[in-house]
Amino acid sequence: MDKPFAITLDVGSSRANLTGSWRTERPVYTDRLPPCNNACPAGEDIQAWLYEGEEGGAGYERAWRQIMVANPFPAIMGRVCYHPCETACNRGQLDEAVGINSVERFLGDEALRQGWTVGVDLPPTGKRVLVVGAGPSGLAAAYHLARLGHTVTIKEAAPQAGGMMRFGIPQYRLPREILDGEVQRILDLGVSLELDANVTDLAALAEEHDAVFLAVGAQLGKRAYLPAGSAAHILDAVTLLHDVESGDQPMLGRRVAVYGGGNTALDAARTVKRLGAEEAVVIYRRSRDRMPAHESEFVEARDEGIVFKWLSAVARVDVGTVTVERMELDETGFPQPTGELQELEADSLVLALGQETDLSLLDGVSGLVIQDGVLSVDAHLMSGHPGIFAGGDMVPFERSVTVAVGHGRRAAHHIDDWLSGAAPEPAAAPDVATYDTLNTWYFTDAPRTHRPRLAQARRESSFDEVVHGLDEGTALFEARRCLSCGNCLQCDNCYAICPDNAVIKLGEPGEPYLIDLDYCKGCGLCAAECPSGAIQMRPERT
């Protein structure tokens, strides 16, 4: 009797038949780019340090050191970064995004508590690099340059380091002992910091150094013409925040209006409440959904009693009053005046209409191109003057602490390449691991752990930190919520599910499994059942 068509194997073990000859496509272990890594402006390998942190104990220090490869400020960034990594996190489509930012803060705080340090592992290069500005970009560049073996000097015009992290971010968001601790760690690498050091002859300094990195922050508040009475009290938000940090408490009165819709406007409004104002109102020309301030900032301001006046523009400022005009959005979303006026009681008006960088230090330097108030740079962050690089607020990119830190890291490596004459090889960007490449059936429900906040009564009357950190248990739980998108997590699923016993378990770092192509018939079960989408089926070459 003939065998049925479906029977193709001889009797006995499947290892007796070389079923690999049936194959039209083969499984390949791949490393896709995790969406969190792809979204991080600082260039962190987030998935790698979460993997280390999942172990707990000694894994925390390994995770912190992995962060420090790219970012010298985990405790700071765990407080002030607006975490685009979490917006991109695939877990957000399953339940809630992994609390990457909160785990980073835990690791940064633990490092400060334990006194973990980093060192310089490379020999001195003999090259001298000048960094102008001790804000996030300048400090990050100095950190990476020092670790690459260069001699680094920072010149900072202010009396303290930190830039806008110190003079633009209030203490209730970033305690100064955290800022000082992470800055000191950079100085301990041998970086020289000169304070109260205005740069007046950049061209001469560039001649004295092998390279220069410019990282001057946007510390000038934009002004706008507003009809005002001679005794009207108007000041800008940048000056307000700077004065508060310097210990100069401004006289604002009981009712304060803040004009603007960004994060600085909300910081100013929350600050004046803490300074004793009974009422703080934010006036914004557009609607809530078009406000550029981040959602978390808005929610915290609203919870603290900040009042919002939407679709309103300041028309006139007088003693004790601010006159606003109601606006309407046209079809493009641009606010148009309606002619309807309303008087608001306000003893002071704080302008938060954006910030600019003082570029006067660039005067007399050849080759530099300034457009729209920023310095033009190429893909390597080098300006038109050879050897002068720039980053942070003074170049045409998004302005945030995270972006500035990323600029510092990138510029340091570009400076290193330029000084050594090396031509970096462009790295091919892997495909991003999207949600549809995962098999989420294997992941259990794990609701996100949210960080506790300071009691409402204390938030309105002090500069104590508002958002608290996770403890060790909750930080460990949050790290373990990572789905390891696009990269093998060594779960043994492929090893267990292969019907042909074609998956060989090696257990080697970076190569945990091997496909035995003599027996793999290309059924695709391993790829379909891989939780992290780390296996792809590729056609056989004919």
Coordinates of C-alpha atoms in Angstrom, one line a residue:
M1 CA 0.0 0.0 0.0
D2 CA 1.3 3.4 -0.9
K3 CA 2.1 5.9 1.9
P4 CA -0.2 8.9 2.2
F5 CA 1.1 12.0 0.6
A6 CA 1.6 13.8 3.9
I7 CA 4.0 11.2 5.2
T8 CA 7.5 12.2 4.2
L9 CA 9.7 11.0 7.1
D10 CA 11.0 7.6 7.8
V11 CA 10.0 5.9 11.1
G12 CA 12.1 7.1 14.0
S13 CA 13.7 10.3 15.4
S14 CA 13.4 13.4 13.3
R15 CA 17.2 13.7 13.6
A16 CA 17.4 10.7 11.2
N17 CA 16.2 13.0 8.4
L18 CA 18.0 16.0 7.0
T19 CA 14.9 18.1 6.7
G20 CA 16.9 21.2 5.9
S21 CA 16.7 20.3 2.3
W22 CA 13.0 21.3 2.3
R23 CA 13.8 24.9 3.3
T24 CA 13.0 27.9 1.2
E25 CA 13.7 30.5 3.9
R26 CA 15.8 30.4 7.0
P27 CA 15.5 32.0 10.5
V28 CA 18.2 34.5 11.4
Y29 CA 18.8 36.0 14.8
T30 CA 18.9 39.8 14.4
D31 CA 19.4 42.9 16.5
R32 CA 16.7 45.4 15.7
L33 CA 17.0 48.9 17.2
P34 CA 14.7 49.3 20.3
P35 CA 12.4 52.3 19.8
C36 CA 13.5 53.7 23.2
N37 CA 17.1 53.9 22.0
N38 CA 16.0 55.3 18.7
A39 CA 14.1 58.2 20.5
C40 CA 16.8 59.1 23.0
P41 CA 18.5 62.4 22.1
A42 CA 21.3 61.7 24.5
G43 CA 22.2 58.5 22.6
E44 CA 21.8 56.1 25.5
D45 CA 21.6 52.3 25.0
I46 CA 18.5 52.2 27.2
Q47 CA 17.6 48.6 26.6
A48 CA 21.2 47.5 27.6
W49 CA 21.1 49.3 30.9
L50 CA 17.6 48.1 31.7
Y51 CA 18.8 44.6 31.1
E52 CA 21.6 45.0 33.6
G53 CA 19.2 46.7 36.1
E54 CA 16.8 43.8 35.9
E55 CA 19.2 41.7 38.0
G56 CA 19.2 44.1 40.9
G57 CA 22.0 44.2 43.4
A58 CA 25.4 44.4 41.6
G59 CA 23.4 44.8 38.4
Y60 CA 22.5 48.4 39.4
E61 CA 26.1 49.5 39.2
R62 CA 26.6 47.8 35.8
A63 CA 23.4 49.5 34.6
W64 CA 24.6 52.9 35.8
R65 CA 28.0 52.4 34.1
Q66 CA 26.2 51.6 30.9
I67 CA 24.3 54.9 31.1
M68 CA 27.5 56.7 31.8
V69 CA 28.9 55.5 28.5
A70 CA 26.7 58.1 26.9
N71 CA 25.3 60.4 29.6
P72 CA 27.1 61.7 32.6
F73 CA 23.9 63.0 34.3
P74 CA 21.5 60.1 35.1
A75 CA 20.3 61.6 38.4
I76 CA 19.7 65.0 36.7
M77 CA 18.1 63.5 33.5
G78 CA 15.9 61.3 35.7
R79 CA 14.3 64.5 36.9
V80 CA 14.3 67.0 34.0
C81 CA 14.2 64.9 30.8
Y82 CA 10.8 64.8 29.2
H83 CA 11.5 61.1 28.2
P84 CA 10.7 60.8 24.5
C85 CA 11.9 57.2 25.1
E86 CA 8.8 56.5 27.0
T87 CA 6.6 58.0 24.2
A88 CA 8.3 55.6 21.8
C89 CA 8.1 52.6 24.2
N90 CA 6.3 49.6 22.6
R91 CA 4.9 48.6 26.0
G92 CA 2.7 51.7 25.8
Q93 CA 0.6 49.9 23.3
L94 CA 0.3 46.8 25.6
D95 CA -0.5 48.6 28.9
E96 CA 1.7 51.5 29.9
A97 CA 5.2 52.5 28.8
V98 CA 8.1 51.3 30.9
G99 CA 9.1 54.0 33.5
I100 CA 12.6 54.4 31.9
N101 CA 13.0 57.9 33.4
S102 CA 12.2 56.8 36.9
V103 CA 14.6 53.9 36.8
E104 CA 17.4 56.2 35.4
R105 CA 16.8 58.5 38.3
F106 CA 17.0 55.6 40.8
L107 CA 20.3 54.5 39.3
G108 CA 21.7 58.1 39.3
D109 CA 20.7 58.7 42.9
E110 CA 22.1 55.3 44.0
A111 CA 25.4 56.2 42.3
L112 CA 25.6 59.5 44.3
R113 CA 24.6 57.7 47.5
Q114 CA 27.2 54.9 47.0
G115 CA 29.9 57.2 45.6
W116 CA 30.3 55.3 42.3
T117 CA 32.9 57.0 40.0
V118 CA 34.2 56.7 36.5
G119 CA 37.8 57.1 35.4
V120 CA 39.9 57.8 32.3
D121 CA 41.0 54.6 30.7
L122 CA 42.8 56.0 27.7
P123 CA 46.3 57.5 27.7
P124 CA 46.7 61.3 27.4
T125 CA 46.6 62.6 23.9
G126 CA 48.4 65.8 24.6
K127 CA 45.6 67.8 22.9
R128 CA 44.1 70.8 24.6
V129 CA 40.3 71.5 24.1
L130 CA 38.5 74.6 25.3
V131 CA 34.8 74.4 26.2
V132 CA 32.9 77.6 26.5
G133 CA 29.9 77.3 28.7
A134 CA 29.3 75.0 31.7
G135 CA 25.7 74.0 30.9
P136 CA 24.5 70.6 30.0
S137 CA 26.1 70.5 26.6
G138 CA 29.5 71.9 27.6
L139 CA 29.7 69.7 30.7
A140 CA 28.8 66.6 28.7
A141 CA 31.4 67.4 26.0
A142 CA 34.0 68.0 28.7
Y143 CA 33.2 64.6 30.3
H144 CA 33.6 62.7 27.1
L145 CA 36.6 64.6 25.9
A146 CA 38.4 64.0 29.3
R147 CA 37.6 60.2 29.1
L148 CA 39.0 60.2 25.5
G149 CA 42.3 61.4 27.0
H150 CA 42.2 65.1 26.1
T151 CA 43.1 68.0 28.4
V152 CA 39.9 70.0 28.9
T153 CA 39.3 73.6 30.2
I154 CA 35.8 75.0 30.7
K155 CA 35.3 78.8 30.8
E156 CA 32.0 79.8 32.4
A157 CA 30.7 83.3 32.6
A158 CA 28.5 82.6 35.7
P159 CA 29.7 82.2 39.2
Q160 CA 28.5 78.5 39.3
A161 CA 28.4 75.7 36.8
G162 CA 25.2 74.2 35.5
G163 CA 23.9 76.8 33.0
M164 CA 20.2 76.6 32.6
M165 CA 20.0 73.5 34.7
R166 CA 20.9 75.8 37.6
F167 CA 19.5 79.1 36.6
G168 CA 16.5 78.0 34.5
I169 CA 15.2 74.9 36.3
P170 CA 13.7 75.6 39.8
Q171 CA 14.9 73.7 42.8
Y172 CA 11.6 71.9 43.2
R173 CA 12.4 70.1 40.0
L174 CA 16.1 69.7 40.4
P175 CA 17.7 69.9 43.9
R176 CA 21.0 71.6 43.8
E177 CA 22.9 68.8 45.7
I178 CA 22.0 66.5 42.9
L179 CA 23.3 68.9 40.3
D180 CA 26.4 69.7 42.2
G181 CA 27.2 66.0 42.8
E182 CA 27.1 65.1 39.1
V183 CA 29.0 68.2 38.0
Q184 CA 31.7 67.4 40.6
R185 CA 32.1 63.9 39.2
I186 CA 33.1 65.5 35.8
L187 CA 35.6 67.8 37.5
D188 CA 37.1 64.8 39.3
L189 CA 38.2 63.5 35.9
G190 CA 40.7 66.4 35.7
V191 CA 38.5 68.9 33.9
S192 CA 39.5 72.5 34.7
L193 CA 36.6 74.8 35.4
E194 CA 37.1 78.6 35.3
L195 CA 34.1 80.5 36.7
D196 CA 33.3 84.2 36.2
A197 CA 35.3 83.9 33.0
N198 CA 33.8 85.9 30.1
V199 CA 35.2 85.0 26.7
T200 CA 36.0 88.3 24.9
D201 CA 38.6 87.1 22.3
L202 CA 37.5 83.8 21.0
A203 CA 39.8 83.9 18.0
A204 CA 42.9 84.2 20.2
L205 CA 41.7 81.4 22.5
A206 CA 41.1 79.2 19.4
E207 CA 44.8 79.7 18.5
E208 CA 45.9 78.6 21.9
H209 CA 43.9 75.3 21.9
D210 CA 43.7 72.4 19.5
A211 CA 39.9 72.6 19.3
V212 CA 37.0 74.6 20.8
F213 CA 33.5 73.6 21.7
L214 CA 31.0 76.4 22.1
A215 CA 28.0 75.6 24.4
V216 CA 26.6 79.0 25.3
G217 CA 23.0 78.6 26.6
A218 CA 19.9 80.7 25.7
Q219 CA 19.8 82.8 28.8
L220 CA 18.3 86.0 27.3
G221 CA 14.6 86.3 27.5
K222 CA 12.9 87.5 24.4
R223 CA 11.2 90.9 24.7
A224 CA 8.0 92.1 23.0
Y225 CA 6.5 95.6 22.6
L226 CA 3.5 96.0 24.8
P227 CA 1.8 99.3 25.4
A228 CA 2.4 100.0 29.1
G229 CA 2.0 102.7 31.7
S230 CA 5.2 104.2 33.0
A231 CA 4.8 102.5 36.4
A232 CA 3.8 99.1 35.1
H233 CA 5.9 96.2 36.5
I234 CA 7.1 94.0 33.7
L235 CA 10.0 91.5 33.8
D236 CA 11.1 88.4 31.9
A237 CA 10.9 84.8 33.1
V238 CA 14.5 84.0 32.5
T239 CA 15.6 86.9 34.7
L240 CA 13.0 86.0 37.4
L241 CA 14.3 82.4 37.6
H242 CA 17.9 83.5 37.6
D243 CA 17.3 86.0 40.4
V244 CA 15.5 83.5 42.5
E245 CA 18.4 81.1 42.1
S246 CA 20.9 83.9 43.0
G247 CA 19.0 84.7 46.2
D248 CA 17.5 88.0 44.9
Q249 CA 13.8 87.7 45.6
P250 CA 11.9 90.0 43.3
M251 CA 8.9 92.1 44.5
L252 CA 6.0 90.8 42.5
G253 CA 2.8 91.6 44.5
R254 CA -0.1 89.4 45.3
R255 CA -1.4 88.8 41.8
V256 CA 1.0 87.9 39.0
A257 CA 0.3 87.2 35.3
V258 CA 2.7 85.2 33.2
Y259 CA 2.5 85.6 29.4
G260 CA 3.6 82.5 27.4
G261 CA 2.8 78.8 27.0
G262 CA 6.1 76.9 27.3
N263 CA 7.7 75.1 30.1
T264 CA 9.5 78.3 31.2
A265 CA 6.2 80.0 31.6
L266 CA 4.9 77.3 33.9
D267 CA 8.2 77.2 35.9
A268 CA 7.8 81.0 36.4
A269 CA 4.1 80.7 37.5
R270 CA 4.9 77.9 39.9
T271 CA 7.8 79.8 41.3
V272 CA 5.9 83.0 42.0
K273 CA 3.3 81.0 43.9
R274 CA 6.1 79.7 46.1
L275 CA 7.4 83.2 46.5
G276 CA 4.1 84.2 48.1
A277 CA 1.8 85.3 45.3
E278 CA -1.8 84.6 46.1
E279 CA -2.7 84.2 42.5
A280 CA -0.7 83.3 39.4
V281 CA -2.4 83.3 36.0
V282 CA -0.8 82.0 32.7
I283 CA -2.0 83.9 29.6
Y284 CA -1.6 82.1 26.4
R285 CA -2.6 83.0 22.8
R286 CA -3.7 79.6 21.7
S287 CA -5.7 76.7 23.2
R288 CA -4.6 74.0 25.6
D289 CA -4.0 71.4 22.9
R290 CA -1.6 73.7 21.2
M291 CA 0.4 74.7 24.3
P292 CA 4.1 73.7 23.9
A293 CA 4.6 73.0 27.6
H294 CA 4.8 69.3 28.4
E295 CA 1.8 67.6 29.8
S296 CA 3.4 66.7 33.2
E297 CA 4.4 70.3 33.7
F298 CA 0.9 71.5 32.9
V299 CA -0.8 68.9 35.3
E300 CA 1.6 69.8 38.1
A301 CA 1.0 73.6 37.6
R302 CA -2.8 73.1 37.5
D303 CA -2.7 71.0 40.7
E304 CA -0.8 73.8 42.4
G305 CA -3.6 76.3 41.7
I306 CA -2.1 78.0 38.6
V307 CA -5.0 79.6 36.6
F308 CA -4.9 79.5 32.8
K309 CA -6.4 82.1 30.5
W310 CA -6.6 80.5 27.0
L311 CA -6.9 82.2 23.6
S312 CA -5.8 85.5 25.1
A313 CA -3.1 88.0 24.2
V314 CA -1.8 90.9 26.3
A315 CA -2.9 94.2 24.8
R316 CA -1.8 96.6 27.5
V317 CA -0.2 96.7 30.9
D318 CA -1.0 99.3 33.6
V319 CA -0.4 99.6 37.3
G320 CA -2.5 96.8 38.9
T321 CA -4.1 95.6 35.6
V322 CA -3.3 93.7 32.5
T323 CA -5.7 94.1 29.5
V324 CA -6.1 91.0 27.3
E325 CA -7.7 90.5 23.9
R326 CA -9.6 87.4 23.1
M327 CA -8.2 85.5 20.2
E328 CA -9.7 83.0 17.7
L329 CA -7.7 80.3 15.8
D330 CA -7.9 80.5 12.1
E331 CA -7.9 77.4 9.8
T332 CA -4.1 77.1 10.1
G333 CA -4.2 77.3 13.9
F334 CA -2.8 80.8 14.1
P335 CA -4.4 83.1 16.6
Q336 CA -6.3 86.1 15.2
P337 CA -7.6 89.1 17.3
T338 CA -11.3 89.6 17.9
G339 CA -11.3 93.1 19.3
E340 CA -12.9 91.8 22.6
L341 CA -11.0 93.1 25.6
Q342 CA -10.9 92.1 29.2
E343 CA -9.1 93.5 32.2
L344 CA -7.3 91.2 34.6
E345 CA -6.0 92.3 38.0
A346 CA -2.3 91.8 38.2
D347 CA 0.5 93.6 40.1
S348 CA 3.2 92.2 37.8
L349 CA 3.6 90.7 34.3
V350 CA 6.2 88.1 33.6
L351 CA 7.1 87.6 30.0
A352 CA 7.9 84.0 28.9
L353 CA 8.0 84.4 25.2
G354 CA 11.1 82.4 24.4
Q355 CA 14.8 82.7 24.8
E356 CA 17.8 83.8 22.8
T357 CA 21.5 83.2 23.0
D358 CA 24.1 86.0 23.3
L359 CA 26.4 85.4 20.4
S360 CA 28.6 88.5 20.9
L361 CA 31.6 86.2 21.7
L362 CA 31.6 85.2 18.0
D363 CA 32.5 88.7 16.9
G364 CA 35.8 88.8 14.9
V365 CA 36.0 85.0 14.3
S366 CA 36.2 84.2 10.6
G367 CA 34.1 81.7 8.8
L368 CA 31.2 81.6 11.2
V369 CA 27.6 81.8 9.8
I370 CA 24.8 83.1 12.0
Q371 CA 21.2 82.7 10.8
D372 CA 18.1 83.4 12.8
G373 CA 20.0 84.0 16.0
V374 CA 21.9 80.6 16.0
L375 CA 25.2 79.4 14.7
S376 CA 25.3 77.2 11.6
V377 CA 27.1 73.9 12.0
D378 CA 27.6 70.8 9.8
A379 CA 26.6 67.2 10.4
H380 CA 29.6 66.9 12.7
L381 CA 28.7 70.0 14.7
M382 CA 31.6 71.9 13.3
S383 CA 31.2 75.6 12.4
G384 CA 32.5 77.3 9.4
H385 CA 35.8 77.9 11.3
P386 CA 38.0 74.8 11.3
G387 CA 38.3 73.4 14.8
I388 CA 35.4 75.3 16.3
F389 CA 32.5 73.1 17.1
A390 CA 29.2 74.1 18.8
G391 CA 26.1 72.5 20.3
G392 CA 23.2 73.0 22.7
D393 CA 21.0 76.1 22.5
M394 CA 23.3 78.1 20.2
V395 CA 22.8 75.8 17.2
P396 CA 19.6 75.2 15.1
F397 CA 18.1 72.2 17.0
E398 CA 15.4 71.6 19.5
R399 CA 16.3 73.1 22.9
S400 CA 16.2 70.8 25.9
V401 CA 18.7 69.4 28.4
T402 CA 18.6 66.0 26.8
V403 CA 19.3 67.3 23.3
A404 CA 22.1 69.5 24.7
V405 CA 23.7 66.5 26.5
G406 CA 23.5 64.5 23.2
H407 CA 25.2 67.4 21.4
G408 CA 28.0 67.3 23.9
R409 CA 28.6 63.6 23.4
R410 CA 28.5 63.8 19.6
A411 CA 30.7 66.8 19.5
A412 CA 33.3 65.2 21.8
H413 CA 33.6 62.2 19.5
H414 CA 33.7 64.4 16.3
I415 CA 36.4 66.6 18.0
D416 CA 38.4 63.4 18.8
D417 CA 38.1 62.2 15.2
W418 CA 39.1 65.6 13.9
L419 CA 42.1 65.9 16.2
S420 CA 43.3 62.4 15.3
G421 CA 42.6 62.7 11.6
A422 CA 40.4 59.7 11.7
A423 CA 37.5 59.4 9.3
P424 CA 34.6 57.6 11.2
E425 CA 33.0 54.9 9.3
P426 CA 29.2 55.5 8.9
A427 CA 27.3 52.8 10.8
A428 CA 24.3 51.3 9.1
A429 CA 21.2 51.9 11.2
P430 CA 19.3 48.7 11.9
D431 CA 15.5 48.5 11.5
V432 CA 13.5 49.8 14.5
A433 CA 11.7 47.1 16.4
T434 CA 8.0 48.1 16.0
Y435 CA 5.2 46.7 18.1
D436 CA 3.9 44.4 15.4
T437 CA 7.2 42.5 15.4
L438 CA 6.7 41.3 19.0
N439 CA 4.7 38.4 20.3
T440 CA 3.2 40.0 23.4
W441 CA 1.2 36.9 24.4
Y442 CA 4.1 35.8 26.5
F443 CA 4.2 38.9 28.6
T444 CA 2.1 39.1 31.7
D445 CA 0.2 42.1 32.8
A446 CA 2.4 44.5 34.9
P447 CA 0.9 47.9 35.6
R448 CA 3.4 50.7 35.7
T449 CA 4.7 52.1 39.0
H450 CA 4.3 55.8 39.2
R451 CA 6.5 58.0 41.3
P452 CA 5.0 59.6 44.4
R453 CA 4.7 63.4 44.8
L454 CA 5.0 65.9 47.5
A455 CA 1.9 66.7 49.5
Q456 CA -0.1 69.5 47.9
A457 CA 0.1 71.9 50.9
R458 CA 3.9 71.7 50.9
R459 CA 4.2 72.2 47.2
E460 CA 2.7 75.7 47.3
S461 CA 4.8 76.9 50.2
S462 CA 8.3 75.5 49.6
F463 CA 10.9 74.7 47.0
D464 CA 11.1 71.1 48.2
E465 CA 11.3 68.5 45.4
V466 CA 7.9 67.7 44.1
V467 CA 8.4 64.4 42.3
H468 CA 10.0 61.7 44.4
G469 CA 12.0 58.7 43.3
L470 CA 11.3 54.9 43.2
D471 CA 12.6 52.7 46.0
E472 CA 14.7 49.6 45.2
G473 CA 11.8 47.3 44.9
T474 CA 9.7 49.4 42.6
A475 CA 12.7 50.3 40.4
L476 CA 13.5 46.6 40.0
F477 CA 9.9 45.9 39.0
E478 CA 9.9 48.7 36.5
A479 CA 13.1 47.6 34.9
R480 CA 11.7 44.1 34.5
R481 CA 8.7 45.4 32.6
C482 CA 11.0 46.0 29.6
L483 CA 10.0 43.8 26.6
S484 CA 13.6 43.7 25.1
C485 CA 12.2 44.8 21.8
G486 CA 14.1 43.5 18.8
N487 CA 16.9 41.7 20.7
C488 CA 17.2 38.2 22.1
L489 CA 16.4 37.9 25.8
Q490 CA 17.4 34.2 26.0
C491 CA 14.0 33.0 27.0
D492 CA 14.6 29.5 25.3
N493 CA 11.3 29.8 23.4
C494 CA 12.9 29.0 20.1
Y495 CA 14.9 26.1 21.6
A496 CA 11.8 24.6 23.1
I497 CA 9.4 25.0 20.3
C498 CA 11.4 23.9 17.3
P499 CA 9.8 20.7 15.9
D500 CA 13.1 19.6 14.3
N501 CA 15.4 20.1 17.3
A502 CA 17.3 22.4 15.0
V503 CA 18.0 25.1 17.6
I504 CA 21.3 24.5 19.4
K505 CA 21.7 26.3 22.8
L506 CA 25.2 27.8 23.0
G507 CA 24.7 30.2 25.9
E508 CA 27.6 32.4 24.7
P509 CA 27.5 36.2 25.2
G510 CA 26.0 37.7 22.1
E511 CA 25.4 34.3 20.5
P512 CA 23.0 32.3 22.8
Y513 CA 21.7 30.0 20.0
L514 CA 22.7 28.5 16.7
I515 CA 20.4 27.2 13.9
D516 CA 21.4 23.7 12.6
L517 CA 20.6 24.2 9.0
D518 CA 20.9 20.5 8.2
Y519 CA 17.6 20.0 10.1
C520 CA 15.8 23.4 10.0
K521 CA 13.1 23.2 7.4
G522 CA 12.2 26.9 7.6
C523 CA 8.8 26.4 9.1
G524 CA 9.0 29.8 10.9
L525 CA 7.7 28.7 14.3
C526 CA 10.7 30.1 16.1
A527 CA 10.2 33.5 14.5
A528 CA 6.5 33.5 15.1
E529 CA 6.8 32.6 18.8
C530 CA 9.8 34.9 19.6
P531 CA 8.5 37.3 22.2
S532 CA 11.0 40.1 21.4
G533 CA 10.9 39.8 17.6
A534 CA 14.6 38.9 17.5
I535 CA 14.3 36.2 14.7
Q536 CA 13.5 37.1 11.1
M537 CA 12.8 34.7 8.3
R538 CA 14.9 35.4 5.2
P539 CA 14.7 33.8 1.8
E540 CA 17.3 31.2 0.9
R541 CA 19.8 32.2 -1.8
T542 CA 19.3 30.2 -4.9

